[in-house]
PDB file of C-alpha atoms in Angstrom:
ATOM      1  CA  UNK A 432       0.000   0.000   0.000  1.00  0.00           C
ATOM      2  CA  UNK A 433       1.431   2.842  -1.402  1.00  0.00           C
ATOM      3  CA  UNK A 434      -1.087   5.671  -0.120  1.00  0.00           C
ATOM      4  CA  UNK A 435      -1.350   4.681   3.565  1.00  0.00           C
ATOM      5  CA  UNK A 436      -2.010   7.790   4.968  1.00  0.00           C
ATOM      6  CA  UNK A 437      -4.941   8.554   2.803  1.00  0.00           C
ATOM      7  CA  UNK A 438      -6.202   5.413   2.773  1.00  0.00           C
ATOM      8  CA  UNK A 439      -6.301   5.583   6.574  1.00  0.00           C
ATOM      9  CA  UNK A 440      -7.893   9.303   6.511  1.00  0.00           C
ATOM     10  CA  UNK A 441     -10.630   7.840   4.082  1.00  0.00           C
ATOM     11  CA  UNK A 442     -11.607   4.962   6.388  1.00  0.00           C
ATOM     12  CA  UNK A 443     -12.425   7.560   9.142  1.00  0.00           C
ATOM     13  CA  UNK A 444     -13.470  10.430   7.109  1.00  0.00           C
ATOM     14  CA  UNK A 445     -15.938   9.032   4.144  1.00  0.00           C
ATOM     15  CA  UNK A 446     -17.141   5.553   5.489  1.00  0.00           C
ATOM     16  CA  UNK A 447     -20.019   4.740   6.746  1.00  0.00           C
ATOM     17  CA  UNK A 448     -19.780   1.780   9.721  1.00  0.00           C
ATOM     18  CA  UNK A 449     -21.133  -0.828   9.752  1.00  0.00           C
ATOM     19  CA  UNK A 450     -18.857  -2.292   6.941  1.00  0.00           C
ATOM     20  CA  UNK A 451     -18.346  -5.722   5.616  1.00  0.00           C
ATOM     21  CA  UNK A 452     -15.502  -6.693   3.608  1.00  0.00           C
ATOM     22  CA  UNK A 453     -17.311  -6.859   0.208  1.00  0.00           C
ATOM     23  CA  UNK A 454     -18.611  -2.933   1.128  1.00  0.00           C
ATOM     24  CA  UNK A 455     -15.241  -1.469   1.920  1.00  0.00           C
ATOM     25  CA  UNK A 456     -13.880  -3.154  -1.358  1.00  0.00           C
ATOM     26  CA  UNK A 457     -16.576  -1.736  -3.470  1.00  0.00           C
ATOM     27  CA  UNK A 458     -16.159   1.785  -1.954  1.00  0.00           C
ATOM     28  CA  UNK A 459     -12.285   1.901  -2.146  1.00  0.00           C
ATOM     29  CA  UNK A 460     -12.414   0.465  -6.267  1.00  0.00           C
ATOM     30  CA  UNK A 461     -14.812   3.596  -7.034  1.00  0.00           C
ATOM     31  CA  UNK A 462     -12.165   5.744  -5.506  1.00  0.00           C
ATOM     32  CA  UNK A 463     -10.261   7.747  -8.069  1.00  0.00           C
ATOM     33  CA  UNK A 464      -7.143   8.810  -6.344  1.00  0.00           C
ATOM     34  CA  UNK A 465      -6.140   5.472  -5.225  1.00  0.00           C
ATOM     35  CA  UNK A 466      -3.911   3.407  -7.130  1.00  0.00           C
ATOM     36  CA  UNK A 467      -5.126   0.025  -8.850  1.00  0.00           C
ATOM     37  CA  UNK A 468      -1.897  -1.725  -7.205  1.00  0.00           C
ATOM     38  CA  UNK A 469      -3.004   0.132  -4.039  1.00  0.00           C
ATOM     39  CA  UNK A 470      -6.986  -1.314  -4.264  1.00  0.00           C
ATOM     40  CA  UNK A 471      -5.798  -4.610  -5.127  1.00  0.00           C
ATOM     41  CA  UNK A 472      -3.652  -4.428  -1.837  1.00  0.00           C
ATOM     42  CA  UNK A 473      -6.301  -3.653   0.047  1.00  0.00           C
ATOM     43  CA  UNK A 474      -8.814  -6.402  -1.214  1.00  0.00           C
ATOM     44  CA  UNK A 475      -6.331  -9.095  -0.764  1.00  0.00           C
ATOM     45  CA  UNK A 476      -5.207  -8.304   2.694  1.00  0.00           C
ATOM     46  CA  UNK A 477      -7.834  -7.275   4.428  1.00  0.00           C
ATOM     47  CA  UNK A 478      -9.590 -10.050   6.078  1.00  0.00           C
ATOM     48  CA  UNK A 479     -13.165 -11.049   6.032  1.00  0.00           C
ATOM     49  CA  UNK A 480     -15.511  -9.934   8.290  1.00  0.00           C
ATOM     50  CA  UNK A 481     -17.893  -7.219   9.314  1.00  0.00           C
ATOM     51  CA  UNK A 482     -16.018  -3.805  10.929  1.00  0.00           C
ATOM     52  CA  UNK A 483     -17.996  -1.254  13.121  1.00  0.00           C
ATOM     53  CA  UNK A 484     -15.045   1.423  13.149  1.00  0.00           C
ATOM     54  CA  UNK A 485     -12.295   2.361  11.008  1.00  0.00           C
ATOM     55  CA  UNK A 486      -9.977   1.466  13.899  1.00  0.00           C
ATOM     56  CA  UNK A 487     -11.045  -1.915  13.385  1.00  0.00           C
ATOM     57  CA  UNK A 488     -10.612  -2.005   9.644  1.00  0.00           C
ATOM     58  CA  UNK A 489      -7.065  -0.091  10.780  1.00  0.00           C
ATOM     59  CA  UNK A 490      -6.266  -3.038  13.183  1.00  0.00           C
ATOM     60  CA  UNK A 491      -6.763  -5.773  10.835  1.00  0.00           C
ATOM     61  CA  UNK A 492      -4.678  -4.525   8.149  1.00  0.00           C
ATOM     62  CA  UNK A 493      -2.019  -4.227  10.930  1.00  0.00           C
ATOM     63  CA  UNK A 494      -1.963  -0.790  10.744  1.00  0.00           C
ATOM     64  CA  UNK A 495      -1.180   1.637  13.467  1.00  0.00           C
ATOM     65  CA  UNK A 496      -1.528   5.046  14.030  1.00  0.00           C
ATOM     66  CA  UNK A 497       2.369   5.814  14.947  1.00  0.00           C
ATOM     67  CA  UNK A 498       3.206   4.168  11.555  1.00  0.00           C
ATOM     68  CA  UNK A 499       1.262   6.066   9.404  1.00  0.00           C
ATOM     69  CA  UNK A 500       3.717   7.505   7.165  1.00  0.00           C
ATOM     70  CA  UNK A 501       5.286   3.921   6.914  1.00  0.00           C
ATOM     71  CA  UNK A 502       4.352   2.050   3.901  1.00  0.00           C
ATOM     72  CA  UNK A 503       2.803  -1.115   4.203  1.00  0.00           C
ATOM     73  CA  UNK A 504       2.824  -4.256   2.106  1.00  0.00           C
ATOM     74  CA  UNK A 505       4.473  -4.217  -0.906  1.00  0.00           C
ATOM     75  CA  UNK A 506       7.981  -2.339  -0.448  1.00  0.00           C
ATOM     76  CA  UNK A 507       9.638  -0.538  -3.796  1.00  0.00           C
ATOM     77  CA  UNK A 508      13.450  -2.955  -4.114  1.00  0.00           C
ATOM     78  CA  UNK A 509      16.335  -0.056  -4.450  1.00  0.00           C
TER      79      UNK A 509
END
């Protein structure tokens, strides 16, 4: 995940809880200013279920908040 940070603001900001898995997928593919290597990141690692918070959508990822600016997943090789 390339766009962590704005991925993370969008979960809080623009999503409406209760969320299943299928839901948050749908909403982050209509999304224009997120990657298609960054959406298919998302729908492969985050795991089934139904989330009442963004935290929780946050936590499953294995996200935190201190991290933020980190990138997650898939790492460019120098």
């Amino acid at each position: 995940m390339q766009d962590k940070d704005n991925a993370m603001m969008h979960l809080k900001s623009h999503q409406n809880y209760p969320a299943t898995k299928d839901q948050l997928v749908a909403e982050c593919s209509n999304l224009s200013d997120f990657s298609e290597e960054d959406k298919k990141w998302f729908m492969q690692n985050l795991p089934e279920g139904t989330y009442s918070s963004a935290d929780e959508v946050i936590k499953a990822l294995g996200w935190s908040e201190q991290g933020s600016n980190m990138q997650g997943g898939q790492g460019q090789v120098a």
